[in-house]
Coordinates of C-alpha atoms in Angstrom, one line a residue:
Chain A
X1123 CA -3.9 -12.7 6.8
X1124 CA -3.9 -11.5 3.3
X1125 CA -6.0 -13.6 1.0
X1126 CA -7.5 -13.5 -2.6
X1127 CA -10.1 -15.6 -3.7
X1128 CA -11.0 -16.1 -7.5
X1129 CA -13.9 -18.3 -7.3
X1130 CA -14.2 -19.4 -10.8
X1131 CA -11.3 -21.7 -12.1
X1132 CA -12.9 -21.7 -15.6
X1133 CA -15.0 -19.4 -17.3
X1134 CA -16.4 -19.5 -20.7
X1135 CA -18.3 -16.9 -22.7
X1136 CA -19.2 -16.3 -26.4
X1137 CA -17.5 -13.5 -28.5
X1138 CA -19.2 -10.2 -28.0
X1139 CA -20.7 -11.2 -24.7
X1140 CA -20.0 -9.4 -21.5
X1141 CA -17.5 -11.0 -19.1
X1142 CA -16.8 -10.6 -15.3
X1143 CA -14.0 -12.3 -13.6
X1144 CA -14.5 -12.1 -9.7
X1145 CA -12.0 -11.5 -7.1
X1146 CA -12.4 -11.1 -3.4
X1147 CA -9.9 -10.3 -1.1
X1148 CA -9.1 -10.0 2.8
X1149 CA -6.7 -7.6 4.0
X1150 CA -6.9 -5.3 7.2
X1151 CA -4.8 -2.6 5.6
X1152 CA -5.3 -0.2 2.8
X1153 CA -5.2 -2.7 -0.3
X1154 CA -3.4 -2.4 -3.6
X1155 CA -4.9 -4.5 -6.2
X1156 CA -3.8 -6.0 -9.5
X1157 CA -5.0 -8.0 -12.4
X1158 CA -2.1 -10.1 -14.2
X1159 CA -2.9 -12.0 -17.5
X1160 CA -1.0 -14.8 -19.0
X1161 CA -1.6 -15.4 -22.7
X1162 CA -1.0 -18.8 -24.3
X1163 CA 2.9 -19.3 -24.3
X1164 CA 3.6 -15.8 -23.1
X1165 CA 4.8 -14.4 -19.9
X1166 CA 2.6 -13.2 -17.1
X1167 CA 2.1 -9.4 -17.6
X1168 CA 0.5 -6.6 -15.8
X1169 CA -3.1 -5.8 -17.1
X1170 CA -4.3 -3.1 -14.6
X1171 CA -3.9 -1.7 -11.2
X1172 CA -6.7 -0.2 -9.2
X1173 CA -4.7 3.1 -8.5
X1174 CA -4.3 3.8 -12.3
X1175 CA -8.2 3.8 -12.9
X1176 CA -7.4 3.1 -16.5
X1177 CA -8.9 0.9 -19.1
X1178 CA -6.5 -1.7 -20.8
X1179 CA -7.8 -3.8 -23.7
X1180 CA -11.2 -2.7 -22.9
X1181 CA -10.9 -4.2 -19.3
X1182 CA -12.0 -2.1 -16.2
X1183 CA -12.0 -2.9 -12.7
X1184 CA -13.3 -1.2 -9.6
X1185 CA -12.0 -1.5 -6.0
X1186 CA -15.1 -2.1 -3.8
X1187 CA -13.8 -1.7 -0.3
X1188 CA -17.3 -2.5 1.2
X1189 CA -17.6 -5.8 -0.6
X1190 CA -13.8 -6.3 -0.6
X1191 CA -14.0 -7.2 -4.3
X1192 CA -11.9 -6.1 -7.4
X1193 CA -13.9 -7.8 -10.2
X1194 CA -12.6 -7.6 -13.7
X1195 CA -15.0 -6.5 -16.5
X1196 CA -15.3 -6.1 -20.3
X1197 CA -18.5 -5.3 -22.1
X1198 CA -17.8 -7.4 -25.3
X1199 CA -15.4 -10.2 -25.2
X1200 CA -13.0 -10.9 -27.9
X1201 CA -11.4 -14.2 -28.9
X1202 CA -8.0 -12.8 -28.1
X1203 CA -9.0 -12.4 -24.5
X1204 CA -8.8 -15.9 -23.9
X1205 CA -6.1 -16.4 -21.3
X1206 CA -5.4 -17.1 -17.6
X1207 CA -6.1 -14.1 -15.3
X1208 CA -4.6 -13.8 -11.9
X1209 CA -5.9 -11.2 -9.3
X1210 CA -3.1 -10.0 -6.9
X1211 CA -3.2 -7.9 -3.7
X1212 CA -0.3 -6.0 -2.7
X1213 CA 1.2 -5.1 0.9
X1214 CA 4.2 -3.6 2.4
X1215 CA 3.8 -0.8 -0.1
X1216 CA 2.8 -3.4 -2.9
X1217 CA 6.3 -4.9 -2.7
X1218 CA 5.0 -8.2 -2.0
X1219 CA 1.9 -9.9 -3.9
X1220 CA -0.5 -12.4 -2.9
X1221 CA -2.0 -14.0 -5.8
X1222 CA -5.6 -15.8 -6.4
X1223 CA -5.7 -19.3 -7.9
X1224 CA -6.3 -17.8 -11.1
X1225 CA -9.4 -17.9 -13.7
X1226 CA -8.9 -19.5 -17.2
X1227 CA -11.1 -17.6 -19.6
X1228 CA -12.1 -19.0 -22.9
X1229 CA -13.9 -16.8 -25.4
X1230 CA -15.8 -19.2 -27.8
X1231 CA -16.2 -17.8 -31.5
Chain B
X459 CA 11.7 -2.7 -22.0
X460 CA 12.3 -4.7 -18.8
X461 CA 13.9 -7.9 -19.3
X462 CA 13.9 -10.8 -16.7
X463 CA 15.7 -13.8 -18.0
X464 CA 15.5 -17.3 -16.5
X465 CA 18.4 -19.4 -17.5
X466 CA 16.5 -22.5 -18.3
X467 CA 12.9 -23.1 -19.9
X468 CA 12.8 -26.7 -19.0
X469 CA 14.9 -28.6 -16.6
X470 CA 14.8 -32.4 -15.3
X471 CA 16.6 -33.2 -12.3
X472 CA 16.6 -36.4 -10.0
X473 CA 15.4 -36.6 -6.4
X474 CA 18.2 -35.7 -3.9
X475 CA 20.0 -33.5 -6.3
X476 CA 20.9 -29.8 -5.5
X477 CA 19.3 -27.5 -8.2
X478 CA 20.1 -24.1 -9.0
X479 CA 17.6 -21.6 -10.8
X480 CA 18.9 -18.4 -12.1
X481 CA 17.4 -15.1 -12.7
X482 CA 18.7 -11.9 -14.3
X483 CA 17.2 -8.4 -14.5
X484 CA 18.6 -5.7 -16.7
X485 CA 16.7 -2.7 -15.3
X486 CA 18.5 -2.0 -12.1
X487 CA 15.3 -3.2 -9.8
X488 CA 15.8 -3.3 -6.2
X489 CA 13.2 -5.9 -5.6
X490 CA 13.5 -9.5 -6.8
X491 CA 11.0 -12.4 -6.4
X492 CA 10.6 -16.3 -6.7
X493 CA 7.2 -17.9 -7.1
X494 CA 6.1 -21.2 -7.8
X495 CA 2.9 -21.6 -10.1
X496 CA 0.6 -24.6 -9.7
X497 CA -2.8 -25.4 -11.5
X498 CA -5.4 -24.5 -9.0
X499 CA -3.0 -22.9 -6.4
X500 CA -2.2 -19.9 -8.4
X501 CA 1.2 -18.3 -7.8
X502 CA 2.9 -18.7 -4.4
X503 CA 5.8 -16.7 -3.3
X504 CA 8.8 -18.5 -2.0
X505 CA 11.5 -15.8 -1.3
X506 CA 12.0 -12.3 -2.1
X507 CA 14.8 -9.7 -1.8
X508 CA 14.8 -6.0 -1.4
X509 CA 18.6 -5.6 -2.0
X510 CA 21.8 -7.1 -2.5
X511 CA 22.5 -9.8 0.0
X512 CA 19.2 -9.4 1.5
X513 CA 16.4 -12.2 1.6
X514 CA 13.0 -12.7 3.0
X515 CA 10.9 -15.7 3.4
X516 CA 7.8 -15.7 1.6
X517 CA 4.7 -17.9 2.0
X518 CA 6.5 -21.4 1.0
X519 CA 10.2 -21.5 1.8
X520 CA 10.6 -24.8 3.0
X521 CA 13.0 -26.8 1.1
X522 CA 14.5 -23.7 -0.8
X523 CA 16.9 -21.2 -0.3
X524 CA 18.1 -18.1 -2.2
X525 CA 21.1 -16.0 -3.0
X526 CA 21.7 -12.5 -4.2
X527 CA 25.2 -11.5 -4.5
X528 CA 24.7 -9.0 -7.1
X529 CA 21.7 -6.7 -7.7
X530 CA 20.8 -8.0 -11.1
X531 CA 20.8 -11.8 -10.2
X532 CA 18.6 -13.7 -8.0
X533 CA 19.3 -17.6 -7.6
X534 CA 16.8 -19.9 -6.1
X535 CA 18.2 -23.2 -4.7
X536 CA 16.6 -26.5 -3.9
X537 CA 19.0 -27.9 -1.4
X538 CA 17.8 -31.8 -2.0
X539 CA 15.3 -31.9 -4.7
X540 CA 12.1 -33.8 -4.0
X541 CA 9.1 -34.9 -6.5
X542 CA 6.8 -32.5 -4.6
X543 CA 8.9 -29.6 -6.1
X544 CA 8.1 -30.3 -9.5
X545 CA 6.6 -27.2 -10.8
X546 CA 6.8 -24.0 -12.9
X547 CA 9.0 -21.5 -11.3
X548 CA 8.6 -17.6 -12.0
X549 CA 11.1 -14.9 -11.4
X550 CA 10.0 -11.4 -11.3
X551 CA 11.6 -7.9 -10.4
X552 CA 10.2 -4.5 -9.6
X553 CA 11.3 -1.0 -8.7
X554 CA 10.1 0.3 -5.3
X555 CA 6.2 0.5 -5.2
X556 CA 6.0 -0.4 -8.9
X557 CA 4.4 -3.4 -10.7
X558 CA 6.5 -6.7 -10.6
X559 CA 7.9 -7.8 -14.1
X560 CA 7.9 -11.6 -14.9
X561 CA 10.3 -14.0 -16.7
X562 CA 9.1 -16.6 -18.9
X563 CA 9.5 -19.3 -16.2
X564 CA 11.5 -22.6 -15.7
X565 CA 9.4 -25.9 -15.9
X566 CA 11.2 -28.0 -13.2
X567 CA 10.6 -31.7 -13.3
X568 CA 12.0 -33.8 -10.3
X569 CA 12.2 -37.6 -11.0

């Protein structure tokens, strides 16, 4: 069965510090991984997907099939990064998503 | 820009009522989804649809049904609302093999 685990419910870092949000998955096939973000009073939106291999708002994420992980990283956190972050795993050609429990990131000034 | 519109931002209903949550998308997307979002549990898929009049159960379909009579509209139905269905409900749509786009959500309270 597909499963996504985000071990940290809450993560707090200072502005300018590096940030890493952890995501581990369980899937027997070829995974497609996503990070979604929800800023305060905004709708859930796509941040990045692993097949794009791009950096969005300074965030990157590398798929590590050996460790079954897709951690989200940013070298220098900014206050506007404070939000709820969800890791998601796609199956059936990425039509259906399984989400992790979410991590609430707070960037302190 | 993709627009996924959920008919209500807030809704209060009573136990035992039949509740309809409506979702409309304006980008001719084939796929539509209903999730519920609960603290500590993330998003859980209730039902999804790949085409008109087509539906498939997600991970937590019990107590819910759906209707997709037109491509742009996907309705979630709570047949007999119960207090444990108090939650935030999110609708999403997507093209084939493309990322999902979400609505603003409906916060439903069952009293």
